[in-house]
Amino acid sequence: MILMKDIIREGHPTLRKRSEEVALPLSAEDKALAESLLEYVKNSQDDELAEKYDLRAGVGIAAPQVNQAKRIFALYFDPSTEENMSLIAINPKIVSHSVEKSYLTTGEGCLSVDRAVPGYVPRYARITVKAYNLQGEEFKMRLKGLPAIAFQHELDHLNGIMFFDHINAENPFAEIENATPIE
Ligand SMILES: Cc1nc(NNC(=O)[C@H](CC2CCCC2)CN(O)CO)c(F)c(N2CCN3CCOC[C@@H]3C2)n1
Ligand code: NI
């Protein structure tokens, strides 16, 4: 299982690389990597396991964060939540997006960033995405709200982008034009 010691931190060059597309059908190694990413996010949201293994809570994690520069990430929102999502995305792409933006009023954090970086992170409010699943089948999804924000945060990792790259340096909490805040 992935532990915090396996997660690389800000300053590690892999976080600034463009990850490589993975070959389909997935090799056994890439399949195991993808499953371990989803397992981490689920474990991190389980109070007992998070406590036992000292895991920082997450709703997503990307392969480069465990020093695997591959275009794979996982997202997990418990079925009891409005978002309700369990996703492994292989070679993901945003195929279209709204003009409207959105942002988390709390700002964002990152498992690979051991400091708080305050400020609004402008993202597309709605996105249409395409990716491949563990079986190598292509799928499309339309996302909005927190799942859309999280998908963009993880996709950024595959392109060597960190959330704080998007924060307005002059005024981190400057109003974002044509944007809907997400509480
Ligand atoms: C929004 C949120 N971000 C948490 N952490 N940061 C992350 O997920 C980073 C990715 C997120 C940062 C902003 C969008 C994507 C990880 N990133 O670095 C991967 O690249 C949370 F932990 C969290 N929740 C709410 C749901 N809760 C359910 C019960 O368990 C606790 C859990 C806490 N919500
Ligand atoms: Ni992150």
Coordinates of N, CA and C and ligand atoms in Angstrom, one line a residue:
M1 N 0.8 -1.2 0.0 CA 0.0 0.0 0.0 C 0.9 1.3 0.0
I2 N 0.3 2.3 -0.6 CA 1.1 3.6 -0.7 C 1.0 4.2 0.7
L3 N 2.2 4.7 1.2 CA 2.3 5.4 2.5 C 2.8 6.8 2.2
M4 N 2.7 7.7 3.2 CA 3.2 9.1 3.0 C 4.7 9.1 2.6
K5 N 5.5 8.1 3.1 CA 6.9 8.1 2.7 C 7.1 7.8 1.2
D6 N 6.1 7.3 0.5 CA 6.2 7.0 -0.9 C 5.8 8.2 -1.8
I7 N 5.2 9.2 -1.1 CA 4.8 10.4 -1.8 C 5.9 11.5 -1.9
I8 N 6.3 11.8 -3.1 CA 7.4 12.8 -3.3 C 6.8 14.2 -3.1
R9 N 7.7 15.1 -2.6 CA 7.3 16.4 -2.2 C 7.9 17.5 -3.1
E10 N 7.3 18.7 -3.0 CA 7.6 19.9 -3.7 C 9.2 20.0 -3.8
G11 N 9.7 20.2 -5.0 CA 11.2 20.3 -5.1 C 11.7 19.0 -5.8
H12 N 10.9 17.9 -5.8 CA 11.3 16.7 -6.5 C 11.1 16.9 -8.0
P13 N 12.1 16.8 -8.9 CA 11.9 17.1 -10.3 C 10.7 16.4 -11.0
T14 N 10.4 15.2 -10.5 CA 9.3 14.4 -11.2 C 8.0 15.2 -11.2
L15 N 7.8 16.1 -10.1 CA 6.6 16.8 -10.0 C 6.5 17.9 -11.1
R16 N 7.6 18.2 -11.8 CA 7.6 19.3 -12.8 C 7.8 18.7 -14.2
K17 N 7.7 17.3 -14.3 CA 7.8 16.7 -15.6 C 6.5 16.5 -16.3
R18 N 6.5 16.4 -17.6 CA 5.2 16.0 -18.3 C 5.3 14.4 -18.3
S19 N 4.3 13.8 -17.6 CA 4.2 12.4 -17.6 C 3.9 11.8 -19.0
E20 N 4.4 10.5 -19.1 CA 4.2 9.8 -20.4 C 2.9 9.1 -20.5
E21 N 2.3 9.1 -21.7 CA 1.1 8.2 -21.9 C 1.5 6.8 -21.6
V22 N 0.6 6.0 -21.1 CA 0.9 4.6 -20.9 C 0.3 3.7 -22.0
A23 N 1.0 2.7 -22.4 CA 0.5 1.8 -23.5 C -0.7 1.0 -23.0
L24 N -1.6 0.8 -24.0 CA -2.8 0.0 -23.7 C -2.7 -1.3 -24.6
P25 N -3.2 -2.5 -24.2 CA -3.7 -2.7 -22.8 C -2.7 -2.5 -21.8
L26 N -3.1 -2.2 -20.6 CA -2.2 -1.9 -19.5 C -1.4 -3.1 -19.1
S27 N -0.1 -2.8 -18.9 CA 0.8 -3.9 -18.4 C 0.3 -4.2 -16.9
A28 N 0.7 -5.4 -16.4 CA 0.3 -5.8 -15.1 C 0.9 -4.7 -14.1
E29 N 2.0 -4.2 -14.4 CA 2.7 -3.2 -13.5 C 1.8 -1.9 -13.4
D30 N 1.4 -1.5 -14.6 CA 0.7 -0.2 -14.7 C -0.7 -0.4 -14.0
K31 N -1.3 -1.6 -14.2 CA -2.6 -1.9 -13.6 C -2.5 -1.8 -12.1
A32 N -1.4 -2.4 -11.6 CA -1.2 -2.5 -10.1 C -0.9 -1.1 -9.6
L33 N -0.2 -0.3 -10.3 CA 0.0 1.1 -9.9 C -1.3 1.9 -9.9
A34 N -2.1 1.8 -10.9 CA -3.4 2.5 -10.9 C -4.3 2.1 -9.7
E35 N -4.3 0.8 -9.5 CA -5.1 0.3 -8.3 C -4.6 0.8 -7.0
S36 N -3.2 0.9 -6.9 CA -2.7 1.3 -5.6 C -3.0 2.8 -5.4
L37 N -3.1 3.6 -6.5 CA -3.5 5.0 -6.3 C -4.9 5.1 -5.8
L38 N -5.8 4.3 -6.3 CA -7.2 4.4 -5.9 C -7.3 3.9 -4.4
E39 N -6.5 2.8 -4.1 CA -6.5 2.3 -2.8 C -6.0 3.3 -1.8
Y40 N -5.0 4.1 -2.2 CA -4.5 5.2 -1.3 C -5.6 6.2 -0.9
V41 N -6.3 6.6 -1.9 CA -7.3 7.7 -1.6 C -8.4 7.1 -0.7
K42 N -8.8 5.9 -1.1 CA -9.9 5.3 -0.2 C -9.4 5.1 1.2
N43 N -8.1 4.6 1.4 CA -7.6 4.4 2.7 C -7.5 5.7 3.5
S44 N -7.1 6.8 2.7 CA -6.9 8.1 3.4 C -8.2 8.7 3.9
Q45 N -9.3 8.2 3.4 CA -10.6 8.7 3.9 C -11.3 7.8 4.9
D46 N -10.5 6.7 5.3 CA -11.0 5.8 6.3 C -10.3 6.2 7.6
D47 N -11.1 6.7 8.6 CA -10.5 7.3 9.8 C -9.5 6.3 10.5
E48 N -9.9 5.0 10.6 CA -9.1 4.1 11.3 C -7.8 3.9 10.5
L49 N -7.9 3.6 9.2 CA -6.6 3.4 8.4 C -5.8 4.6 8.3
A50 N -6.4 5.8 8.1 CA -5.7 7.0 8.0 C -4.9 7.3 9.3
E51 N -5.5 7.0 10.4 CA -4.9 7.1 11.8 C -3.8 6.1 11.9
K52 N -4.1 4.8 11.6 CA -3.1 3.7 11.8 C -1.9 3.9 11.0
Y53 N -2.0 4.4 9.7 CA -0.9 4.5 8.8 C -0.5 5.9 8.6
D54 N -1.1 6.9 9.4 CA -0.7 8.3 9.3 C -0.8 8.8 7.9
L55 N -1.9 8.6 7.3 CA -2.2 9.0 5.9 C -2.8 10.4 5.9
R56 N -2.3 11.3 5.0 CA -3.0 12.6 4.8 C -4.2 12.4 3.9
A57 N -5.4 12.9 4.3 CA -6.6 12.7 3.5 C -6.5 13.3 2.1
G58 N -7.1 12.6 1.2 CA -7.1 13.1 -0.2 C -8.4 12.6 -0.9
V59 N -8.8 13.3 -1.9 CA -9.9 12.9 -2.8 C -9.3 12.4 -4.1
G60 N -8.0 12.7 -4.3 CA -7.3 12.2 -5.6 C -5.8 12.1 -5.3
I61 N -5.2 11.4 -6.3 CA -3.7 11.3 -6.3 C -3.3 10.8 -7.7
A62 N -2.1 11.4 -8.1 CA -1.6 11.1 -9.5 C -0.3 10.3 -9.4
A63 N -0.1 9.5 -10.4 CA 1.1 8.7 -10.4 C 2.4 9.4 -10.2
P64 N 2.6 10.6 -10.8 CA 3.9 11.3 -10.5 C 4.2 11.6 -9.0
Q65 N 3.1 11.6 -8.2 CA 3.3 11.9 -6.8 C 3.9 10.7 -6.1
V66 N 3.9 9.5 -6.7 CA 4.7 8.4 -6.2 C 5.9 8.1 -7.1
N67 N 6.3 9.1 -7.7 CA 7.5 9.1 -8.6 C 7.4 8.2 -9.8
Q68 N 6.2 8.1 -10.3 CA 5.9 7.3 -11.6 C 5.4 8.3 -12.6
A69 N 6.3 8.7 -13.5 CA 5.9 9.8 -14.5 C 5.0 9.2 -15.6
K70 N 3.8 8.7 -15.2 CA 2.9 8.0 -16.1 C 1.5 8.8 -16.0
R71 N 0.8 8.8 -17.1 CA -0.4 9.6 -17.2 C -1.6 8.7 -16.6
I72 N -1.5 8.6 -15.3 CA -2.6 7.8 -14.5 C -2.9 8.6 -13.3
F73 N -4.2 8.7 -12.9 CA -4.5 9.2 -11.6 C -5.8 8.6 -11.1
A74 N -6.1 8.7 -9.8 CA -7.3 8.2 -9.2 C -8.1 9.3 -8.5
L75 N -9.4 9.2 -8.5 CA -10.3 10.1 -7.7 C -11.2 9.2 -6.9
Y76 N -11.6 9.7 -5.7 CA -12.5 8.9 -4.9 C -13.3 9.8 -4.0
F77 N -14.7 9.8 -4.2 CA -15.6 10.5 -3.3 C -16.5 9.4 -2.8
D78 N -16.6 9.3 -1.5 CA -17.5 8.2 -0.9 C -18.9 8.2 -1.5
P79 N -19.4 7.0 -1.7 CA -20.8 6.9 -2.2 C -21.8 7.6 -1.4
S80 N -21.5 7.9 -0.1 CA -22.5 8.6 0.7 C -22.5 10.1 0.4
T81 N -21.5 10.6 -0.5 CA -21.4 12.0 -0.7 C -22.2 12.3 -2.0
E82 N -22.5 13.6 -2.2 CA -23.2 14.1 -3.4 C -22.3 13.8 -4.7
E83 N -21.0 13.8 -4.5 CA -20.0 13.6 -5.6 C -20.0 12.1 -6.0
N84 N -20.0 11.2 -5.1 CA -20.0 9.8 -5.3 C -19.3 9.4 -6.6
M85 N -17.9 9.2 -6.4 CA -17.1 8.8 -7.6 C -16.0 7.9 -7.2
S86 N -15.7 6.9 -8.0 CA -14.5 6.1 -7.8 C -13.9 5.9 -9.2
L87 N -12.8 6.6 -9.4 CA -12.3 6.7 -10.8 C -10.9 6.4 -10.9
I88 N -10.5 5.6 -11.9 CA -9.1 5.5 -12.3 C -9.1 6.0 -13.7
A89 N -8.3 7.1 -14.0 CA -8.2 7.7 -15.3 C -6.8 7.4 -15.9
I90 N -6.8 6.8 -17.1 CA -5.6 6.5 -17.8 C -5.5 7.4 -19.0
N91 N -4.4 8.0 -19.3 CA -4.2 8.9 -20.4 C -5.4 9.9 -20.6
P92 N -5.8 10.6 -19.5 CA -6.9 11.5 -19.5 C -6.7 12.7 -20.3
K93 N -7.8 13.3 -20.8 CA -7.8 14.5 -21.6 C -9.1 15.3 -21.3
I94 N -9.0 16.6 -21.3 CA -10.1 17.5 -21.3 C -10.5 17.7 -22.8
V95 N -11.6 17.3 -23.2 CA -12.0 17.5 -24.6 C -12.7 18.8 -24.9
S96 N -13.4 19.3 -23.8 CA -14.1 20.6 -24.0 C -14.3 21.1 -22.5
H97 N -14.5 22.5 -22.5 CA -14.8 23.1 -21.1 C -15.6 24.3 -21.2
S98 N -16.2 24.7 -20.1 CA -17.0 25.9 -20.1 C -16.1 27.1 -20.1
V99 N -16.6 28.3 -20.5 CA -15.9 29.5 -20.4 C -15.9 29.9 -18.9
E100 N -17.0 29.6 -18.2 CA -17.2 29.9 -16.8 C -16.1 29.2 -16.0
K101 N -15.6 29.9 -15.0 CA -14.6 29.3 -14.1 C -15.3 28.9 -12.8
S102 N -14.6 28.2 -11.9 CA -15.0 28.0 -10.5 C -13.7 27.8 -9.7
Y103 N -13.9 27.9 -8.4 CA -12.8 27.8 -7.5 C -13.3 27.4 -6.1
L104 N -12.4 26.7 -5.4 CA -12.8 26.3 -4.0 C -12.5 27.5 -3.1
T105 N -13.5 28.0 -2.4 CA -13.3 29.1 -1.5 C -12.2 28.9 -0.4
T106 N -12.0 27.6 -0.1 CA -11.0 27.2 0.9 C -9.6 27.2 0.3
G107 N -9.5 27.4 -1.1 CA -8.2 27.2 -1.7 C -8.0 25.8 -1.9
E108 N -6.8 25.4 -2.4 CA -6.4 24.0 -2.5 C -5.2 23.6 -1.7
G109 N -5.0 22.3 -1.5 CA -3.8 21.8 -0.9 C -3.3 20.7 -1.8
C110 N -2.2 20.1 -1.4 CA -1.7 19.0 -2.2 C -0.8 18.1 -1.3
L111 N -1.0 16.8 -1.6 CA -0.3 15.8 -0.7 C 1.3 15.9 -0.9
S112 N 1.6 16.6 -2.0 CA 3.1 16.8 -2.3 C 3.6 18.1 -1.8
V113 N 2.7 18.9 -1.2 CA 3.1 20.2 -0.7 C 2.9 20.3 0.8
D114 N 4.0 20.4 1.5 CA 3.9 20.3 3.0 C 3.8 21.7 3.6
R115 N 3.0 22.6 3.0 CA 2.8 23.9 3.5 C 1.4 24.4 3.0
A116 N 0.9 25.3 3.7 CA -0.4 25.9 3.2 C 0.0 27.0 2.2
V117 N -0.7 27.0 1.1 CA -0.5 28.1 0.1 C -1.8 28.8 -0.2
P118 N -2.1 29.9 0.5 CA -3.4 30.5 0.5 C -3.7 31.1 -0.9
G119 N -5.0 31.1 -1.3 CA -5.4 31.8 -2.5 C -6.3 30.9 -3.3
Y120 N -7.1 31.7 -4.2 CA -8.0 31.0 -5.1 C -7.3 30.4 -6.3
V121 N -7.7 29.2 -6.6 CA -7.2 28.5 -7.8 C -8.3 28.4 -8.8
P122 N -8.2 29.3 -9.9 CA -9.2 29.3 -10.9 C -9.2 28.0 -11.8
R123 N -10.3 27.4 -11.9 CA -10.4 26.2 -12.8 C -11.6 26.3 -13.7
Y124 N -11.8 25.5 -14.7 CA -13.0 25.5 -15.5 C -14.1 24.9 -14.6
A125 N -15.3 25.6 -14.8 CA -16.4 25.1 -13.9 C -17.0 23.8 -14.4
R126 N -17.0 23.6 -15.7 CA -17.6 22.3 -16.2 C -16.6 21.8 -17.3
I127 N -16.3 20.5 -17.3 CA -15.4 19.9 -18.3 C -16.0 18.6 -18.9
T128 N -15.7 18.4 -20.1 CA -16.0 17.1 -20.7 C -14.6 16.4 -20.9
V129 N -14.5 15.2 -20.3 CA -13.2 14.6 -20.3 C -13.3 13.2 -20.9
K130 N -12.1 12.7 -21.4 CA -12.1 11.4 -22.0 C -10.9 10.7 -21.4
A131 N -11.0 9.4 -21.1 CA -9.8 8.7 -20.6 C -10.1 7.2 -20.8
Y132 N -9.1 6.4 -20.4 CA -9.3 4.9 -20.5 C -9.4 4.4 -19.1
N133 N -10.1 3.3 -19.0 CA -10.3 2.6 -17.6 C -9.3 1.5 -17.5
L134 N -9.3 0.8 -16.4 CA -8.3 -0.3 -16.2 C -8.4 -1.4 -17.3
Q135 N -9.6 -1.5 -17.9 CA -9.7 -2.6 -18.9 C -9.3 -2.0 -20.3
G136 N -8.8 -0.8 -20.3 CA -8.4 -0.2 -21.6 C -9.5 0.3 -22.4
E137 N -10.7 0.4 -21.9 CA -11.8 1.0 -22.6 C -11.9 2.5 -22.5
E138 N -12.2 3.2 -23.6 CA -12.3 4.6 -23.5 C -13.7 5.0 -22.9
F139 N -13.6 6.0 -22.1 CA -14.9 6.5 -21.6 C -14.9 8.0 -21.6
K140 N -16.1 8.6 -21.6 CA -16.2 10.1 -21.5 C -17.1 10.5 -20.4
M141 N -16.8 11.6 -19.8 CA -17.6 12.1 -18.6 C -17.8 13.6 -18.7
R142 N -18.9 14.1 -18.2 CA -19.0 15.5 -18.0 C -19.0 15.8 -16.5
L143 N -18.1 16.6 -16.1 CA -17.9 16.9 -14.6 C -18.2 18.4 -14.3
K144 N -18.7 18.6 -13.1 CA -18.8 20.0 -12.6 C -18.5 19.9 -11.1
G145 N -18.5 21.1 -10.4 CA -18.3 21.1 -9.0 C -16.9 20.5 -8.6
L146 N -16.9 20.0 -7.4 CA -15.7 19.5 -6.8 C -15.0 18.4 -7.7
P147 N -15.8 17.5 -8.2 CA -15.1 16.5 -9.1 C -14.4 17.1 -10.3
A148 N -15.0 18.2 -10.8 CA -14.3 18.9 -12.0 C -13.0 19.5 -11.5
I149 N -13.1 20.1 -10.3 CA -11.9 20.8 -9.7 C -10.8 19.7 -9.5
A150 N -11.2 18.6 -8.9 CA -10.2 17.6 -8.6 C -9.6 17.0 -9.8
F151 N -10.4 16.7 -10.8 CA -9.9 16.2 -12.1 C -8.8 17.1 -12.7
Q152 N -9.1 18.4 -12.7 CA -8.1 19.4 -13.2 C -6.9 19.4 -12.4
H153 N -7.0 19.3 -11.0 CA -5.8 19.3 -10.1 C -4.9 18.1 -10.5
E154 N -5.6 16.9 -10.7 CA -4.8 15.7 -11.0 C -4.2 15.8 -12.4
L155 N -5.0 16.3 -13.3 CA -4.4 16.4 -14.7 C -3.3 17.3 -14.7
D156 N -3.3 18.4 -13.9 CA -2.2 19.3 -13.8 C -0.9 18.6 -13.4
H157 N -1.1 17.6 -12.5 CA 0.1 16.9 -12.0 C 0.8 16.1 -13.2
L158 N -0.1 15.6 -14.1 CA 0.5 14.9 -15.3 C 1.2 15.8 -16.2
N159 N 1.0 17.1 -16.1 CA 1.7 18.1 -16.9 C 2.7 19.0 -16.1
G160 N 3.0 18.5 -14.9 CA 4.1 19.2 -14.2 C 3.6 20.5 -13.6
I161 N 2.3 20.7 -13.4 CA 1.7 21.9 -12.9 C 1.3 21.7 -11.5
M162 N 1.6 22.7 -10.6 CA 1.2 22.6 -9.2 C 0.0 23.6 -9.0
F163 N -0.8 23.3 -8.0 CA -2.0 24.2 -7.8 C -1.7 25.7 -7.6
F164 N -0.5 25.9 -6.9 CA -0.2 27.3 -6.6 C 0.3 28.0 -7.8
D165 N 0.6 27.3 -8.9 CA 1.0 28.0 -10.2 C -0.2 28.9 -10.7
H166 N -1.4 28.6 -10.3 CA -2.6 29.3 -10.8 C -3.0 30.4 -9.9
I167 N -2.4 30.6 -8.7 CA -2.8 31.6 -7.7 C -2.2 33.0 -8.1
N168 N -3.1 34.0 -8.1 CA -2.7 35.3 -8.4 C -1.6 35.8 -7.4
A169 N -0.4 36.0 -7.9 CA 0.7 36.3 -7.1 C 0.5 37.7 -6.4
E170 N 0.0 38.7 -7.1 CA -0.2 40.0 -6.5 C -1.3 40.0 -5.4
N171 N -2.4 39.3 -5.8 CA -3.5 39.2 -4.8 C -4.1 37.9 -4.8
P172 N -3.7 36.9 -4.0 CA -4.1 35.5 -4.0 C -5.6 35.4 -3.9
F173 N -6.3 36.4 -3.3 CA -7.8 36.3 -3.2 C -8.5 37.3 -4.1
A174 N -7.8 37.7 -5.1 CA -8.4 38.6 -6.1 C -9.7 37.9 -6.7
E175 N -10.7 38.7 -6.9 CA -11.9 38.2 -7.6 C -11.5 37.6 -8.9
I176 N -12.1 36.4 -9.2 CA -11.9 35.8 -10.5 C -13.1 36.1 -11.4
E177 N -12.8 36.6 -12.6 CA -13.9 37.0 -13.5 C -14.7 35.8 -14.0
N178 N -16.0 36.0 -14.0 CA -16.9 34.9 -14.6 C -16.7 33.6 -13.9
A179 N -16.6 33.6 -12.5 CA -16.3 32.4 -11.8 C -17.3 32.2 -10.7
T180 N -17.6 31.0 -10.4 CA -18.6 30.6 -9.4 C -17.8 30.0 -8.2
P181 N -17.9 30.5 -7.0 CA -17.2 29.9 -5.8 C -17.8 28.6 -5.4
I182 N -17.0 27.7 -5.0 CA -17.5 26.4 -4.5 C -17.1 26.4 -3.0
E183 N -18.1 26.3 -2.1 CA -17.9 26.4 -0.7 C -17.4 25.0 -0.2
Ligands
LIG1 C1 -11.0 19.0 -1.7 C2 -10.4 18.1 -0.6 N1 -9.1 17.9 -0.6 C3 -8.6 17.1 0.3 N2 -7.2 16.9 0.3 N3 -6.4 17.2 -0.7 C4 -6.5 16.5 -1.9 O1 -7.3 15.6 -2.0 C5 -5.6 16.9 -3.0 C6 -6.3 17.0 -4.3 C7 -7.5 18.0 -4.2 C8 -7.1 19.4 -3.8 C9 -8.2 20.3 -4.4 C10 -9.0 19.4 -5.4 C11 -8.3 18.1 -5.4 C12 -4.6 15.7 -3.2 N4 -3.7 16.0 -4.2 O2 -2.5 16.5 -3.9 C13 -3.7 15.0 -5.3 O3 -2.9 15.5 -6.4 C14 -9.4 16.4 1.1 F1 -8.9 15.5 2.0 C15 -10.8 16.6 1.1 N5 -11.6 15.9 1.9 C16 -13.1 16.0 1.7 C17 -13.7 14.6 1.7 N6 -13.4 14.0 3.0 C18 -14.1 12.7 3.1 C19 -13.8 12.0 4.4 O4 -12.4 11.8 4.4 C20 -11.7 13.1 4.4 C21 -12.0 13.8 3.1 C22 -11.3 15.2 3.1 N7 -11.3 17.4 0.2
NI2 NI -1.9 17.4 -5.7

